[in-house]
Amino acid sequence: MQDVYSGTMVLQPWLLYQITLSLTMRKKIFFVESSAISYCPICGEPLAYRDSCQRIMLLEGRERRIYIIRRLKCHQCGRLHRELPDCLAPFKHYATEVISGVLDGIVTPEDDDSADYPCEVTMYRWHHWLMVNHLRIDGYLKSVGYRLLGFGEELLNASMSLLDKLRSSSEEWLETILRFIYNSGGFLVSF
């Protein structure tokens, strides 16, 4: 089964080769391409297309999907950036939906759907990863709210956790915070 996602993609010879190769390998491949101009989160300069690479996404119940994503290069600072869709988290193989489900307590080791994947140790690591990054995430959210969204200084001095507020108000909270943090040049500590 083949799904091709893009608004105005022109099929190039290397892309046709990948489609043909994928049909013979019986894998489901998604092509991800943004129509917006991407900017370097480090220096703010426009990014140029460099090449594409494969990225594996794991779902509950051993299901795997392979995405072909673009790698973009900044000619100012020379860094490479991958253009990830919201369903993928940087440095994680599982879908953000699965990760947020585990962190919210919806997906547990006792679920029949997730009997083996993700395993209990992985679920524990994700909980620990969120705990380690809780203050960092809250700081990034306050910074983005103040610098980019125009909120006042009372947001910076507020004692409430924006992460907890976002988690309770939105099902796609993980996708939202990852987009804000990584698109503004920030990062989360790996565990």
Short mmCIF file of C-alpha atoms in Angstrom, two decimals:
data_model
loop_
_atom_site.label_atom_id
_atom_site.label_comp_id
_atom_site.label_asym_id
_atom_site.label_seq_id
_atom_site.Cartn_x
_atom_site.Cartn_y
_atom_site.Cartn_z
CA MET A 1 0.00 0.00 0.00
CA GLN A 2 1.40 3.37 -0.98
CA ASP A 3 0.49 6.84 0.32
CA VAL A 4 2.13 9.95 -1.10
CA TYR A 5 1.62 13.18 0.86
CA SER A 6 2.47 16.53 -0.65
CA GLY A 7 0.64 19.45 -2.08
CA THR A 8 2.59 20.21 -5.23
CA MET A 9 5.20 17.46 -5.45
CA VAL A 10 6.68 16.74 -8.87
CA LEU A 11 7.76 13.12 -9.22
CA GLN A 12 11.48 13.11 -9.90
CA PRO A 13 13.46 10.08 -11.12
CA TRP A 14 14.88 9.30 -7.66
CA LEU A 15 11.36 9.51 -6.20
CA LEU A 16 9.98 7.11 -8.80
CA TYR A 17 12.82 4.73 -7.95
CA GLN A 18 11.90 4.91 -4.25
CA ILE A 19 8.24 4.23 -5.03
CA THR A 20 9.15 1.23 -7.18
CA LEU A 21 11.58 -0.04 -4.56
CA SER A 22 9.00 0.35 -1.80
CA LEU A 23 6.35 -1.58 -3.72
CA THR A 24 8.70 -4.52 -4.11
CA MET A 25 9.64 -4.39 -0.41
CA ARG A 26 5.95 -4.27 0.68
CA LYS A 27 6.49 -1.36 3.06
CA LYS A 28 4.21 1.57 3.61
CA ILE A 29 6.10 4.77 2.83
CA PHE A 30 4.99 8.34 3.36
CA PHE A 31 6.63 11.29 1.67
CA VAL A 32 6.61 14.35 3.89
CA GLU A 33 7.18 17.77 2.41
CA SER A 34 6.23 21.18 3.70
CA SER A 35 5.09 23.90 1.33
CA ALA A 36 6.19 26.67 3.71
CA ILE A 37 9.65 28.21 3.73
CA SER A 38 11.66 26.71 6.57
CA TYR A 39 14.04 28.81 8.63
CA CYS A 40 17.04 27.73 10.66
CA PRO A 41 16.15 27.65 14.37
CA ILE A 42 19.79 28.49 15.20
CA CYS A 43 20.43 31.59 13.09
CA GLY A 44 17.06 32.36 11.45
CA GLU A 45 18.25 32.12 7.83
CA PRO A 46 16.19 30.26 5.16
CA LEU A 47 17.00 26.57 4.77
CA ALA A 48 17.72 24.88 1.44
CA TYR A 49 16.80 21.31 0.50
CA ARG A 50 19.79 18.95 0.71
CA ASP A 51 18.50 15.38 0.50
CA SER A 52 16.01 12.93 2.02
CA CYS A 53 16.35 10.13 4.53
CA GLN A 54 14.19 7.38 5.97
CA ARG A 55 12.71 7.58 9.44
CA ILE A 56 10.97 4.66 11.13
CA MET A 57 7.88 5.30 13.23
CA LEU A 58 6.67 2.60 15.61
CA LEU A 59 3.06 2.27 16.73
CA GLU A 60 1.38 0.06 19.30
CA GLY A 61 1.20 -3.62 18.48
CA ARG A 62 4.44 -3.86 16.46
CA GLU A 63 3.16 -1.76 13.56
CA ARG A 64 5.89 0.14 11.70
CA ARG A 65 5.76 2.93 9.18
CA ILE A 66 8.61 4.39 7.22
CA TYR A 67 8.64 8.07 6.40
CA ILE A 68 10.93 9.67 3.87
CA ILE A 69 11.66 13.10 5.26
CA ARG A 70 13.64 16.02 3.89
CA ARG A 71 16.95 17.16 5.29
CA LEU A 72 17.54 20.87 4.97
CA LYS A 73 20.82 22.75 5.23
CA CYS A 74 21.48 26.24 6.48
CA HIS A 75 24.11 27.96 4.35
CA GLN A 76 24.74 30.54 7.07
CA CYS A 77 25.68 28.27 10.00
CA GLY A 78 26.13 25.01 8.03
CA ARG A 79 23.81 22.91 10.19
CA LEU A 80 21.50 20.15 8.94
CA HIS A 81 17.87 20.01 10.05
CA ARG A 82 15.24 17.33 9.46
CA GLU A 83 11.73 18.37 8.59
CA LEU A 84 9.66 16.19 10.92
CA PRO A 85 5.87 15.95 10.83
CA ASP A 86 4.00 16.39 14.11
CA CYS A 87 3.48 12.64 14.47
CA LEU A 88 7.25 12.13 15.00
CA ALA A 89 9.22 13.29 18.03
CA PRO A 90 12.91 14.17 17.69
CA PHE A 91 15.16 11.31 18.82
CA LYS A 92 12.21 8.96 19.45
CA HIS A 93 11.05 6.07 17.26
CA TYR A 94 7.49 5.86 18.59
CA ALA A 95 4.69 8.10 17.34
CA THR A 96 3.95 11.15 19.48
CA GLU A 97 0.42 9.82 19.92
CA VAL A 98 1.77 6.69 21.62
CA ILE A 99 4.24 8.64 23.77
CA SER A 100 1.61 11.13 24.95
CA GLY A 101 -0.81 8.24 25.58
CA VAL A 102 1.75 6.61 27.86
CA LEU A 103 2.53 9.88 29.65
CA ASP A 104 -1.19 10.57 30.18
CA GLY A 105 -1.81 7.05 31.51
CA ILE A 106 -4.03 6.00 28.59
CA VAL A 107 -1.55 3.40 27.31
CA THR A 108 -0.32 1.10 30.09
CA PRO A 109 1.64 -2.16 30.22
CA GLU A 110 -1.64 -3.97 30.94
CA ASP A 111 -3.18 -2.96 27.57
CA ASP A 112 -3.72 -5.78 25.10
CA ASP A 113 -2.78 -3.45 22.21
CA SER A 114 0.60 -2.64 23.76
CA ALA A 115 1.47 -6.03 25.22
CA ASP A 116 5.01 -5.92 23.82
CA TYR A 117 5.39 -2.54 22.14
CA PRO A 118 6.17 -0.21 23.80
CA CYS A 119 7.67 -2.27 26.57
CA GLU A 120 7.35 -1.38 30.24
CA VAL A 121 10.95 -0.14 30.47
CA THR A 122 10.40 2.25 27.53
CA MET A 123 7.26 3.57 29.19
CA TYR A 124 9.22 4.16 32.41
CA ARG A 125 11.95 6.01 30.46
CA TRP A 126 9.37 8.31 28.86
CA HIS A 127 7.92 9.18 32.28
CA HIS A 128 11.42 9.90 33.55
CA TRP A 129 12.23 11.93 30.40
CA LEU A 130 9.19 14.15 31.01
CA MET A 131 10.05 14.53 34.70
CA VAL A 132 13.64 15.56 33.89
CA ASN A 133 12.48 18.07 31.26
CA HIS A 134 9.43 19.45 33.09
CA LEU A 135 11.07 22.73 34.19
CA ARG A 136 12.85 23.12 30.84
CA ILE A 137 9.58 22.68 28.91
CA ASP A 138 7.78 25.13 31.16
CA GLY A 139 10.58 27.66 30.71
CA TYR A 140 10.50 27.29 26.92
CA LEU A 141 6.71 27.70 26.84
CA LYS A 142 6.91 30.86 28.96
CA SER A 143 9.74 32.22 26.82
CA VAL A 144 7.90 31.56 23.55
CA GLY A 145 4.72 33.08 25.00
CA TYR A 146 6.58 36.22 26.03
CA ARG A 147 8.89 36.66 23.01
CA LEU A 148 6.77 35.43 20.11
CA LEU A 149 3.15 35.55 21.22
CA GLY A 150 3.30 38.92 22.98
CA PHE A 151 2.20 37.95 26.49
CA GLY A 152 3.27 40.25 29.33
CA GLU A 153 5.89 39.77 32.03
CA GLU A 154 3.28 38.35 34.39
CA LEU A 155 3.48 35.15 32.32
CA LEU A 156 7.21 34.86 33.11
CA ASN A 157 6.56 35.35 36.83
CA ALA A 158 3.51 33.07 37.01
CA SER A 159 3.82 30.14 39.39
CA MET A 160 1.46 27.90 37.41
CA SER A 161 2.92 25.29 35.10
CA LEU A 162 2.08 25.94 31.46
CA LEU A 163 2.94 22.34 30.66
CA ASP A 164 0.34 21.03 33.13
CA LYS A 165 -2.23 23.51 31.81
CA LEU A 166 -1.56 22.45 28.20
CA ARG A 167 -1.68 18.75 29.10
CA SER A 168 -5.09 19.13 30.69
CA SER A 169 -6.56 21.21 27.85
CA SER A 170 -5.34 19.50 24.67
CA GLU A 171 -5.00 15.93 23.42
CA GLU A 172 -2.12 16.97 21.14
CA TRP A 173 -0.08 18.63 23.89
CA LEU A 174 3.14 16.76 23.10
CA GLU A 175 3.05 17.72 19.41
CA THR A 176 2.44 21.35 20.40
CA ILE A 177 5.31 21.63 22.86
CA LEU A 178 7.76 19.84 20.56
CA ARG A 179 6.84 22.20 17.72
CA PHE A 180 7.32 25.27 19.93
CA ILE A 181 10.59 24.09 21.46
CA TYR A 182 12.39 22.73 18.41
CA ASN A 183 11.17 25.39 15.96
CA SER A 184 12.42 28.13 18.29
CA GLY A 185 15.91 26.61 18.49
CA GLY A 186 15.48 24.82 21.82
CA PHE A 187 15.97 21.20 22.74
CA LEU A 188 15.04 18.69 25.41
CA VAL A 189 17.53 16.64 27.40
CA SER A 190 17.66 13.00 26.32
CA PHE A 191 17.44 10.20 28.83
#
